[in-house]
Coordinates of C-alpha atoms in Angstrom, one line a residue:
M1299 CA -15.4 -8.3 9.0
R1300 CA -12.1 -7.5 10.7
G1301 CA -10.4 -4.2 11.5
G1302 CA -11.4 -0.6 10.8
V1303 CA -13.2 1.9 13.1
G1304 CA -15.6 -0.9 14.1
G1305 CA -12.8 -3.5 14.7
I1306 CA -12.1 -4.8 18.2
S1307 CA -8.5 -3.4 18.3
F1308 CA -9.6 0.1 17.5
Q1309 CA -12.6 -0.2 19.9
L1310 CA -10.1 -1.2 22.7
E1311 CA -8.0 1.8 21.8
E1312 CA -11.0 4.0 22.0
L1313 CA -12.0 2.6 25.3
D1314 CA -8.5 3.2 26.7
S1315 CA -8.5 6.7 25.3
G1316 CA -11.9 7.5 26.8
A1317 CA -10.8 6.2 30.2
R1318 CA -7.7 8.4 30.0
E1319 CA -9.7 11.5 29.1
L1320 CA -12.1 10.8 32.0
D1321 CA -9.1 10.5 34.3
V1322 CA -7.8 13.8 33.2
L1323 CA -11.2 15.5 33.7
A1324 CA -11.5 13.9 37.2
R1325 CA -8.0 15.2 38.1
D1326 CA -8.9 18.7 36.9
L1327 CA -12.1 18.7 38.9
A1328 CA -10.1 17.5 41.9
A1329 CA -7.9 20.5 41.6
V1330 CA -11.0 22.8 41.4
E1331 CA -12.5 21.0 44.4
L1332 CA -9.3 21.6 46.4
A1333 CA -9.3 25.3 45.4
I1334 CA -12.9 25.7 46.5
Y1335 CA -12.1 24.1 49.8
R1336 CA -9.3 26.5 50.4
I1337 CA -11.6 29.4 49.6
W1338 CA -14.1 28.0 52.1
E1339 CA -11.4 27.7 54.7
S1340 CA -10.3 31.3 54.1
L1341 CA -13.9 32.4 54.7
G1342 CA -14.1 30.7 58.1
S1343 CA -13.5 34.0 60.0
Y1344 CA -16.7 35.4 58.5
Q1345 CA -19.1 32.7 59.7
R1346 CA -20.1 34.9 62.8
D1347 CA -21.0 37.8 60.6
D1348 CA -24.5 38.8 59.6
P1349 CA -26.2 35.5 58.4
A1350 CA -27.3 37.4 55.2
S1351 CA -23.7 37.9 54.2
G1352 CA -20.9 35.8 55.8
A1353 CA -22.6 32.6 56.8
G1354 CA -24.6 32.4 53.6
A1355 CA -21.6 32.9 51.4
L1356 CA -19.7 30.3 53.4
T1357 CA -22.5 27.8 52.9
A1358 CA -22.7 28.5 49.2
V1359 CA -19.0 27.9 48.8
W1360 CA -19.2 24.6 50.7
E1361 CA -22.2 23.4 48.6
G1362 CA -20.3 24.3 45.5
Q1363 CA -17.3 22.3 46.6
R1364 CA -19.6 19.3 47.3
S1365 CA -21.2 19.6 43.9
V1366 CA -17.8 19.5 42.2
A1367 CA -16.8 16.5 44.4
A1368 CA -20.0 14.7 43.3
V1369 CA -19.2 15.3 39.6
R1370 CA -15.6 14.1 40.1
E1371 CA -16.7 11.0 41.9
E1372 CA -19.1 10.2 39.0
L1373 CA -16.3 10.7 36.4
E1374 CA -14.0 8.4 38.4
R1375 CA -16.8 5.8 38.5
L1376 CA -17.3 6.1 34.7
A1377 CA -13.5 5.8 34.1
G1378 CA -13.4 2.7 36.2
G1379 CA -16.3 1.2 34.3
V1380 CA -14.7 1.9 31.0
R1381 CA -11.5 0.3 32.1
A1382 CA -13.3 -2.8 33.4
C1383 CA -15.1 -3.1 30.0
Q1384 CA -11.8 -2.7 28.2
L1385 CA -10.2 -5.5 30.3
E1386 CA -13.1 -7.8 29.7
Y1387 CA -13.0 -7.3 25.9
S1388 CA -9.2 -7.6 25.9
A1389 CA -9.4 -10.8 27.9
A1390 CA -11.9 -12.3 25.5
E1391 CA -9.8 -11.4 22.5
T1392 CA -6.7 -12.9 24.2
A1393 CA -8.6 -16.1 24.9
N1394 CA -9.7 -16.3 21.3
R1395 CA -6.1 -15.9 20.1
L1396 CA -4.9 -18.5 22.5
M1397 CA -7.5 -21.0 21.4
M1398 CA -6.3 -20.6 17.8
Q1399 CA -2.6 -20.8 18.8
L1400 CA -3.3 -24.0 20.8
H1401 CA -5.6 -25.3 18.0
L1402 CA -8.5 -25.7 20.4
D1403 CA -10.7 -24.5 17.6
T1404 CA -9.9 -27.5 15.5
P1405 CA -13.4 -29.1 15.9
W1406 CA -15.0 -25.9 14.8
L1407 CA -12.7 -25.6 11.8
A1408 CA -13.2 -29.2 10.8
G1409 CA -17.0 -28.9 11.0
R1410 CA -17.0 -25.7 8.9
Q1411 CA -14.7 -27.4 6.4
L1412 CA -17.0 -30.3 6.0
F1413 CA -20.0 -28.0 5.7
D1414 CA -18.2 -26.0 3.0
L1415 CA -17.3 -29.2 1.1
G1416 CA -20.9 -30.4 1.3
L1417 CA -22.4 -27.1 0.0
S1418 CA -19.8 -26.3 -2.7
G1419 CA -18.8 -29.7 -3.9
D1420 CA -15.2 -28.4 -4.1
G1421 CA -12.4 -30.6 -2.7
R1422 CA -10.1 -27.7 -1.6
P1423 CA -9.7 -26.5 1.9
N1424 CA -11.4 -23.3 2.9
R1425 CA -9.6 -20.1 4.0
A1426 CA -9.8 -20.7 7.7
T1427 CA -8.6 -24.3 7.6
T1428 CA -5.7 -23.3 5.3
E1429 CA -4.6 -20.5 7.5
A1430 CA -4.7 -22.6 10.7
I1431 CA -2.7 -25.5 9.2
A1432 CA -0.2 -23.3 7.4
S1433 CA 0.5 -21.4 10.6
S1434 CA 1.4 -24.5 12.6
D1435 CA 3.1 -26.9 10.1
P1436 CA 5.8 -25.7 7.8
V1437 CA 5.6 -28.9 5.8
V1438 CA 1.9 -28.3 5.0
A1439 CA 2.7 -24.6 4.4
G1440 CA 5.2 -25.9 1.8
V1441 CA 2.5 -27.9 0.1
F1442 CA 0.3 -24.9 -0.2
L1443 CA 3.2 -22.8 -1.5
A1444 CA 4.1 -25.5 -4.1
A1445 CA 0.6 -25.3 -5.4
L1446 CA 0.8 -21.5 -5.7
L1447 CA 4.2 -21.6 -7.4
G1448 CA 3.4 -24.5 -9.7
V1449 CA 6.4 -26.5 -8.6
R1450 CA 6.7 -30.2 -7.7
L1451 CA 6.7 -31.3 -4.0
S1452 CA 10.2 -32.7 -4.1
P1453 CA 12.0 -29.3 -4.5
M1454 CA 9.7 -27.8 -1.9
D1455 CA 10.4 -30.6 0.5
A1456 CA 14.1 -29.9 0.1
A1457 CA 13.5 -26.2 0.8
V1458 CA 11.5 -27.0 3.9
K1459 CA 14.3 -29.3 5.3
M1460 CA 16.9 -26.6 4.6
A1461 CA 14.8 -23.9 6.3
L1462 CA 14.1 -26.1 9.4
A1463 CA 17.8 -27.0 9.6
A1464 CA 18.6 -23.2 9.5
G1465 CA 16.4 -22.6 12.5
M1466 CA 13.4 -21.0 10.7
T1467 CA 11.5 -18.6 12.9
G1468 CA 8.5 -16.4 12.4
S1469 CA 6.2 -16.6 9.4
S1470 CA 7.4 -19.7 7.4
V1471 CA 6.3 -18.7 3.9
P1472 CA 8.7 -15.9 3.1
T1473 CA 11.6 -18.0 4.5
L1474 CA 10.5 -21.1 2.5
V1475 CA 10.2 -19.0 -0.7
R1476 CA 13.7 -17.6 -0.4
M1477 CA 15.1 -21.0 0.5
L1478 CA 13.4 -22.6 -2.5
L1479 CA 14.4 -20.0 -5.0
D1480 CA 17.9 -19.1 -3.7
R1481 CA 19.0 -22.7 -3.0
V1482 CA 16.9 -25.2 -4.8
L1483 CA 15.5 -23.6 -7.9
P1484 CA 17.7 -20.6 -8.6
E1485 CA 16.5 -20.4 -12.2
L1486 CA 13.2 -19.0 -10.7
R1487 CA 14.8 -16.3 -8.6
P1488 CA 13.5 -12.7 -9.2
R1489 CA 15.1 -10.8 -12.1
P1490 CA 14.9 -7.1 -13.2
V1491 CA 11.7 -6.0 -14.9
R1492 CA 11.6 -3.4 -17.7
V1493 CA 8.6 -1.3 -18.7
L1494 CA 7.3 -0.7 -22.2
K1495 CA 4.5 1.9 -22.7
E1496 CA 1.7 0.6 -24.8
G1497 CA -0.7 3.5 -25.2
S1498 CA -3.3 5.7 -23.6
L1499 CA -7.0 6.3 -24.0
E1500 CA -9.9 8.1 -22.2
I1501 CA -12.2 5.9 -20.2
A1502 CA -15.3 6.2 -18.1
L1503 CA -14.0 5.3 -14.7
D1504 CA -16.1 3.4 -12.1
A1505 CA -14.0 4.3 -9.0
S1506 CA -15.9 2.0 -6.6
P1507 CA -14.1 -1.1 -5.3
A1508 CA -16.1 -3.3 -7.7
G1509 CA -15.3 -1.1 -10.6
L1510 CA -11.6 -1.0 -9.9
L1511 CA -11.5 -4.8 -9.5
A1512 CA -13.3 -5.1 -12.9
R1513 CA -10.4 -3.1 -14.4
A1514 CA -8.0 -5.7 -13.0
G1515 CA -9.9 -8.4 -15.0
E1516 CA -9.8 -6.2 -18.2
V1517 CA -6.0 -5.8 -17.8
E1518 CA -5.5 -9.5 -17.4
D1519 CA -7.6 -10.2 -20.5
A1520 CA -5.4 -7.7 -22.4
G1521 CA -2.4 -10.0 -22.4
P1522 CA 0.3 -11.3 -20.2
G1523 CA 2.5 -9.0 -18.2
Q1524 CA 0.4 -5.9 -18.5
I1525 CA -0.5 -3.3 -15.9
E1526 CA -2.7 -0.2 -16.2
I1527 CA -2.3 3.3 -14.6
I1528 CA -5.3 5.5 -14.5
Q1529 CA -4.9 9.2 -14.0
T1530 CA -7.9 10.9 -12.4
T1531 CA -8.5 14.2 -10.5
A1532 CA -10.3 14.6 -7.2
G1533 CA -10.4 17.7 -5.0
G1534 CA -8.1 19.6 -7.4
R1535 CA -5.3 17.0 -7.1
D1536 CA -4.2 14.3 -9.6
T1537 CA -4.4 10.7 -8.4
F1538 CA -2.8 7.7 -10.2
I1539 CA -4.5 4.3 -9.8
V1540 CA -2.2 1.3 -10.4
I1541 CA -4.1 -1.8 -11.6
I1542 CA -2.2 -5.1 -11.2
P1543 CA -3.6 -8.4 -12.5
G1544 CA -3.5 -11.8 -10.9
T1545 CA -1.3 -14.8 -11.7
Q1546 CA -0.9 -15.6 -15.4
P1547 CA 0.4 -19.2 -15.5
G1548 CA 2.6 -20.7 -18.1
N1549 CA 6.3 -20.6 -19.0
T1550 CA 7.3 -20.2 -15.4
G1551 CA 10.4 -18.1 -15.1
G1552 CA 9.9 -16.6 -18.5
P1553 CA 9.5 -13.0 -19.6
N1554 CA 6.1 -12.5 -17.9
P1555 CA 6.7 -11.2 -14.3
F1556 CA 3.1 -12.2 -13.3
D1557 CA 3.7 -15.9 -13.9
E1558 CA 4.0 -18.4 -11.0
A1559 CA 7.5 -17.2 -10.2
G1560 CA 6.1 -13.8 -9.7
I1561 CA 4.3 -15.2 -6.6
G1562 CA 7.8 -16.0 -5.3
E1563 CA 9.0 -12.5 -5.8
S1564 CA 6.0 -11.0 -4.1
L1565 CA 5.9 -13.4 -1.1
G1566 CA 9.6 -13.8 -0.5
Y1567 CA 11.4 -10.6 -1.9
G1568 CA 8.9 -7.8 -1.3
S1569 CA 8.2 -7.4 -5.0
E1570 CA 11.6 -5.8 -5.4
Y1571 CA 11.8 -5.6 -9.2
T1572 CA 8.1 -5.3 -9.9
A1573 CA 7.8 -2.4 -7.5
A1574 CA 10.7 -0.7 -9.3
A1575 CA 8.9 -1.3 -12.6
I1576 CA 5.7 0.3 -11.3
R1577 CA 7.6 3.3 -10.2
A1578 CA 9.1 3.7 -13.7
A1579 CA 5.6 3.2 -15.2
L1580 CA 4.2 5.9 -13.0
R1581 CA 6.8 8.4 -14.2
Q1582 CA 6.0 7.5 -17.8
A1583 CA 2.3 8.0 -17.1
G1584 CA 3.0 11.6 -16.0
A1585 CA 3.1 11.1 -12.2
E1586 CA 5.4 13.5 -10.3
A1587 CA 7.1 13.1 -7.0
G1588 CA 4.6 13.6 -4.2
D1589 CA 1.5 12.6 -6.2
Q1590 CA -1.2 10.5 -4.7
V1591 CA -1.3 6.8 -5.6
V1592 CA -3.9 4.1 -5.1
A1593 CA -2.8 0.4 -5.7
V1594 CA -5.4 -2.3 -6.8
G1595 CA -4.5 -5.9 -7.2
Y1596 CA -6.2 -9.3 -7.5
S1597 CA -4.5 -12.5 -6.2
Q1598 CA -0.7 -12.2 -6.9
G1599 CA -1.4 -8.6 -8.0
G1600 CA -2.7 -7.8 -4.5
I1601 CA 0.5 -8.9 -2.9
H1602 CA 2.5 -6.6 -5.2
A1603 CA 0.1 -3.8 -4.5
M1604 CA 0.4 -4.3 -0.7
N1605 CA 4.2 -4.5 -0.9
L1606 CA 4.2 -1.0 -2.2
S1607 CA 2.9 0.1 1.2
Q1608 CA 6.2 -0.9 2.9
D1609 CA 8.6 -0.2 0.0
K1610 CA 10.8 2.7 1.2
A1611 CA 11.9 3.7 -2.3
F1612 CA 8.3 3.9 -3.6
L1613 CA 7.0 5.8 -0.6
A1614 CA 9.9 8.3 -0.8
E1615 CA 8.7 9.2 -4.3
Y1616 CA 4.9 8.9 -4.1
R1617 CA 2.1 9.2 -1.5
L1618 CA 0.4 5.8 -1.4
K1619 CA -3.0 6.5 0.1
Y1620 CA -5.0 3.3 -0.4
V1621 CA -4.6 -0.3 -1.3
L1622 CA -7.4 -2.6 -2.5
T1623 CA -6.8 -6.4 -2.7
A1624 CA -8.9 -9.4 -3.5
G1625 CA -8.0 -13.0 -2.9
S1626 CA -4.4 -12.1 -1.8
P1627 CA -2.3 -13.5 1.1
V1628 CA -1.0 -10.2 2.6
G1629 CA -1.1 -10.8 6.4
A1630 CA 2.7 -10.7 6.7
I1631 CA 2.9 -7.2 5.1
T1632 CA 2.9 -4.2 7.5
P1633 CA 2.1 -0.9 5.8
E1634 CA 3.7 2.3 6.8
P1635 CA 1.5 4.7 8.7
G1636 CA -1.0 6.7 6.7
V1637 CA -1.9 3.9 4.2
S1638 CA -5.5 2.7 4.3
S1639 CA -6.3 -0.7 2.9
L1640 CA -9.3 -2.9 2.1
H1641 CA -8.9 -6.7 1.7
L1642 CA -11.5 -9.0 0.3
E1643 CA -11.3 -12.7 1.1
H1644 CA -13.7 -15.5 0.4
R1645 CA -14.6 -18.2 2.8
Q1646 CA -14.1 -20.8 0.2
D1647 CA -10.8 -19.3 -1.1
W1648 CA -7.8 -21.0 0.3
V1649 CA -5.3 -18.6 -1.3
P1650 CA -5.6 -15.7 1.2
G1651 CA -4.9 -18.2 4.0
S1652 CA -1.9 -19.9 2.4
E1653 CA 0.7 -17.8 4.3
G1654 CA -0.8 -18.8 7.7
L1655 CA -1.3 -15.3 9.0
P1656 CA -4.5 -13.3 9.5
N1657 CA -4.5 -9.7 8.4
P1658 CA -3.8 -7.4 11.4
D1659 CA -6.8 -5.7 13.0
T1660 CA -6.1 -2.0 12.9
K1661 CA -8.1 1.2 12.3
D1662 CA -6.8 1.8 8.8
R1663 CA -6.9 -1.9 7.6
V1664 CA -10.2 -3.6 6.9
T1665 CA -10.6 -7.2 6.0
V1666 CA -13.9 -8.6 4.7
T1667 CA -14.7 -12.3 4.5
L1668 CA -17.3 -13.1 1.9
N1669 CA -19.6 -16.0 3.0
G1670 CA -21.8 -16.6 0.0
M1671 CA -21.5 -20.1 -1.2
V1672 CA -20.1 -20.3 -4.8
R1673 CA -19.5 -23.1 -7.4
T1674 CA -17.5 -23.3 -10.6
P1675 CA -19.8 -22.8 -13.5
P1676 CA -20.4 -26.0 -15.5
G1677 CA -17.8 -26.5 -18.3
E1678 CA -15.4 -24.0 -16.9
D1679 CA -11.9 -24.6 -15.5
S1680 CA -12.0 -24.5 -11.7
G1681 CA -8.5 -22.9 -11.5
L1682 CA -7.7 -22.3 -7.8
G1683 CA -11.3 -22.9 -6.8
P1684 CA -14.6 -21.1 -7.2
G1685 CA -13.9 -18.9 -4.2
H1686 CA -10.9 -17.4 -5.9
R1687 CA -12.8 -16.3 -9.0
L1688 CA -12.5 -12.5 -9.7
T1689 CA -16.2 -12.2 -10.6
N1690 CA -17.2 -13.4 -7.2
Y1691 CA -14.9 -10.8 -5.6
E1692 CA -16.5 -8.1 -7.8
A1693 CA -19.9 -9.1 -6.5
G1694 CA -18.6 -9.0 -2.9
A1695 CA -17.1 -5.5 -3.5
R1696 CA -20.5 -4.3 -4.6
A1697 CA -22.0 -5.6 -1.4
V1698 CA -19.2 -3.8 0.5
S1699 CA -20.1 -0.5 -1.0
A1700 CA -23.8 -0.9 -0.1
S1701 CA -23.0 -2.0 3.5
P1702 CA -24.0 0.3 6.4
D1703 CA -21.2 -1.2 8.6
A1704 CA -19.1 1.6 10.2
S1705 CA -15.7 0.1 9.2
L1706 CA -16.7 -0.5 5.6
A1707 CA -18.4 2.9 5.3
A1708 CA -15.3 4.6 6.6
S1709 CA -13.0 2.6 4.3
T1710 CA -14.9 3.2 1.1
A1711 CA -15.2 6.9 2.0
A1712 CA -11.4 7.0 2.4
L1713 CA -11.1 5.5 -1.1
A1714 CA -13.6 8.0 -2.6
G1715 CA -11.8 10.8 -0.9
V1716 CA -8.7 10.0 -2.9
V1717 CA -10.0 8.9 -6.3
G1718 CA -13.3 10.9 -6.4
A1719 CA -16.6 9.7 -7.7
G1720 CA -15.3 8.5 -11.1
G1721 CA -16.1 9.8 -14.5
T1722 CA -13.7 10.6 -17.4
A1723 CA -10.1 9.5 -16.7
R1724 CA -7.0 8.7 -18.7
A1725 CA -5.8 5.0 -18.7
T1726 CA -2.3 4.0 -19.9
R1727 CA -1.3 0.4 -20.4
F1728 CA 2.3 -0.8 -19.9
Q1729 CA 4.0 -4.1 -20.8
L1730 CA 6.2 -5.4 -18.1
V1731 CA 9.0 -7.8 -19.3
R1732 CA 11.2 -9.8 -17.0
A1733 CA 14.9 -9.9 -18.0
P1734 CA 16.2 -13.1 -19.6
K1735 CA 17.7 -15.9 -17.5
P1736 CA 21.4 -15.6 -17.1
A1737 CA 23.4 -17.9 -19.4
A1738 CA 24.0 -21.3 -17.8
P1739 CA 27.7 -22.0 -17.0
A1740 CA 29.4 -24.0 -19.8
V1741 CA 29.9 -27.6 -18.8
L1742 CA 33.4 -28.7 -19.6
P1743 CA 34.3 -32.3 -20.3
P1744 CA 36.4 -34.0 -17.5
L1745 CA 40.2 -33.9 -17.8
P1746 CA 41.7 -37.1 -19.1
A1747 CA 43.9 -39.1 -16.8
L1748 CA 47.5 -38.2 -17.5
G1749 CA 49.6 -40.9 -19.0
R1750 CA 46.6 -42.7 -20.5
T1751 CA 45.4 -40.3 -23.2
I1752 CA 46.9 -40.1 -26.6
L1753 CA 46.9 -36.4 -27.6
P1754 CA 47.0 -35.2 -31.2
V1755 CA 50.3 -33.8 -32.5
G1756 CA 50.9 -30.3 -31.3
G1757 CA 48.4 -30.7 -28.4
G1758 CA 48.9 -31.1 -24.8
V1759 CA 47.6 -30.5 -21.3
S1760 CA 48.6 -27.1 -20.0
G1761 CA 48.7 -26.2 -16.3
G1762 CA 48.2 -22.5 -17.0
G1763 CA 48.4 -19.8 -19.6
N1764 CA 47.5 -20.4 -23.2
A1765 CA 46.7 -23.8 -24.6
G1766 CA 49.0 -25.6 -27.0
F1767 CA 49.1 -24.6 -30.7
G1768 CA 46.9 -27.5 -31.7
G1769 CA 44.3 -27.1 -28.9
G1770 CA 43.9 -29.0 -25.6
F1771 CA 42.5 -28.2 -22.1
S1772 CA 43.4 -25.2 -20.1
G1773 CA 43.5 -25.4 -16.3
G1774 CA 44.3 -21.7 -15.5
G1775 CA 44.0 -18.2 -16.7
R1776 CA 41.1 -15.7 -16.0
R1777 CA 38.5 -17.3 -18.3
G1778 CA 34.9 -17.3 -17.0
A1779 CA 32.2 -19.7 -18.0
G1780 CA 30.9 -18.7 -21.4
L1781 CA 33.4 -15.8 -21.9
P1782 CA 35.9 -15.6 -24.8
P1783 CA 39.5 -16.7 -24.2
V1784 CA 41.9 -14.3 -22.5
K1785 CA 44.2 -12.7 -25.0

């Protein structure tokens, strides 16, 4: 478990905050101590008076000053202890990160990988190994990316070489995706997505994390390119839950925006067109500006869902309160403040580690790694591996809801505070359709060598303007590929 109110980052922040507050109290007491001392000084002229009055009062003020000083010194000692504890935890965390950056944890990763292979019988790398390798080697990151996008290694190799030649920095995956789709396979570049409303019905909503992930499976089973928007009421306010399915392979680059090319749009382009389509679907579902939204996604759908958390156009229109993902590589996405998220990853699932970045450890962002060993059921397609199966993530989500862990309890409570306890809700299905590919430029035959070609009577080769009466080749004018002739 990583992040949340029980995460190391938030705990370090709390230790620092506690030390600061103790310092403030100590300074306040020091001011009180000084004020009492000055009072004691001002009473010095009365020390020869009747012991029952002057000397006794003077002694009482002095003892009061010493009592305040003792409390101040104890607060200073506590503040120093808290800061020392914070430094020790911070040093340990820094050492752990350095070990991973220098790959000093390679023996541990290799041992765990072999252990996972022995128990599961699956030949794929686990999440930790995938993340470690993808973070350090852009060539291997390209191999993982090619597997996700369903493309051959040769185009990806070309994209990797171009990215390296261009001085690729930072997370390699978004850069590799854009290089691949912009330069090598432009036919798979993202295209606009339109929305078609399918219909609405009343449902009995299970608003738990497991129940919402189960809806993602139902939406995927309903057909390619569909999403679902559920309208529910909690605390007197309407909330709209966006359910986005996982990758639906086949006919890559076709009309289904959730095919393999959709992974490219989500990883490399911030889900530009899919996010716009979701906004349009919310309007058609009855959502108004300022309404609360929860986004739920599995696999590719989780990347689209998390991209909404940093989409300025989306956040300008709706209040995204919570994002739930399962089996999604979303470590490179930084949500805007005020968005809580819960990410489920499986130890045997290499997909969440394919971008080479762990999810940040923050108060509002909780990542759960499921460790139960799983296998592909006999006779079923293994797909991207048993760890990536949605049914396993649903089981993990049920365990999350039952966990007493402070971070998980706070995260699931935040979700319940937005969507309520479930019950009757209205679900609307939408069909998302990607725009057709632009027409390929017309390929014209090469010009014949002048002086060697016998042209038909009335024909010729024109250096500009209109062609000869009988036809021929035009070398000028404002004619674009595939357009009618200029008149």
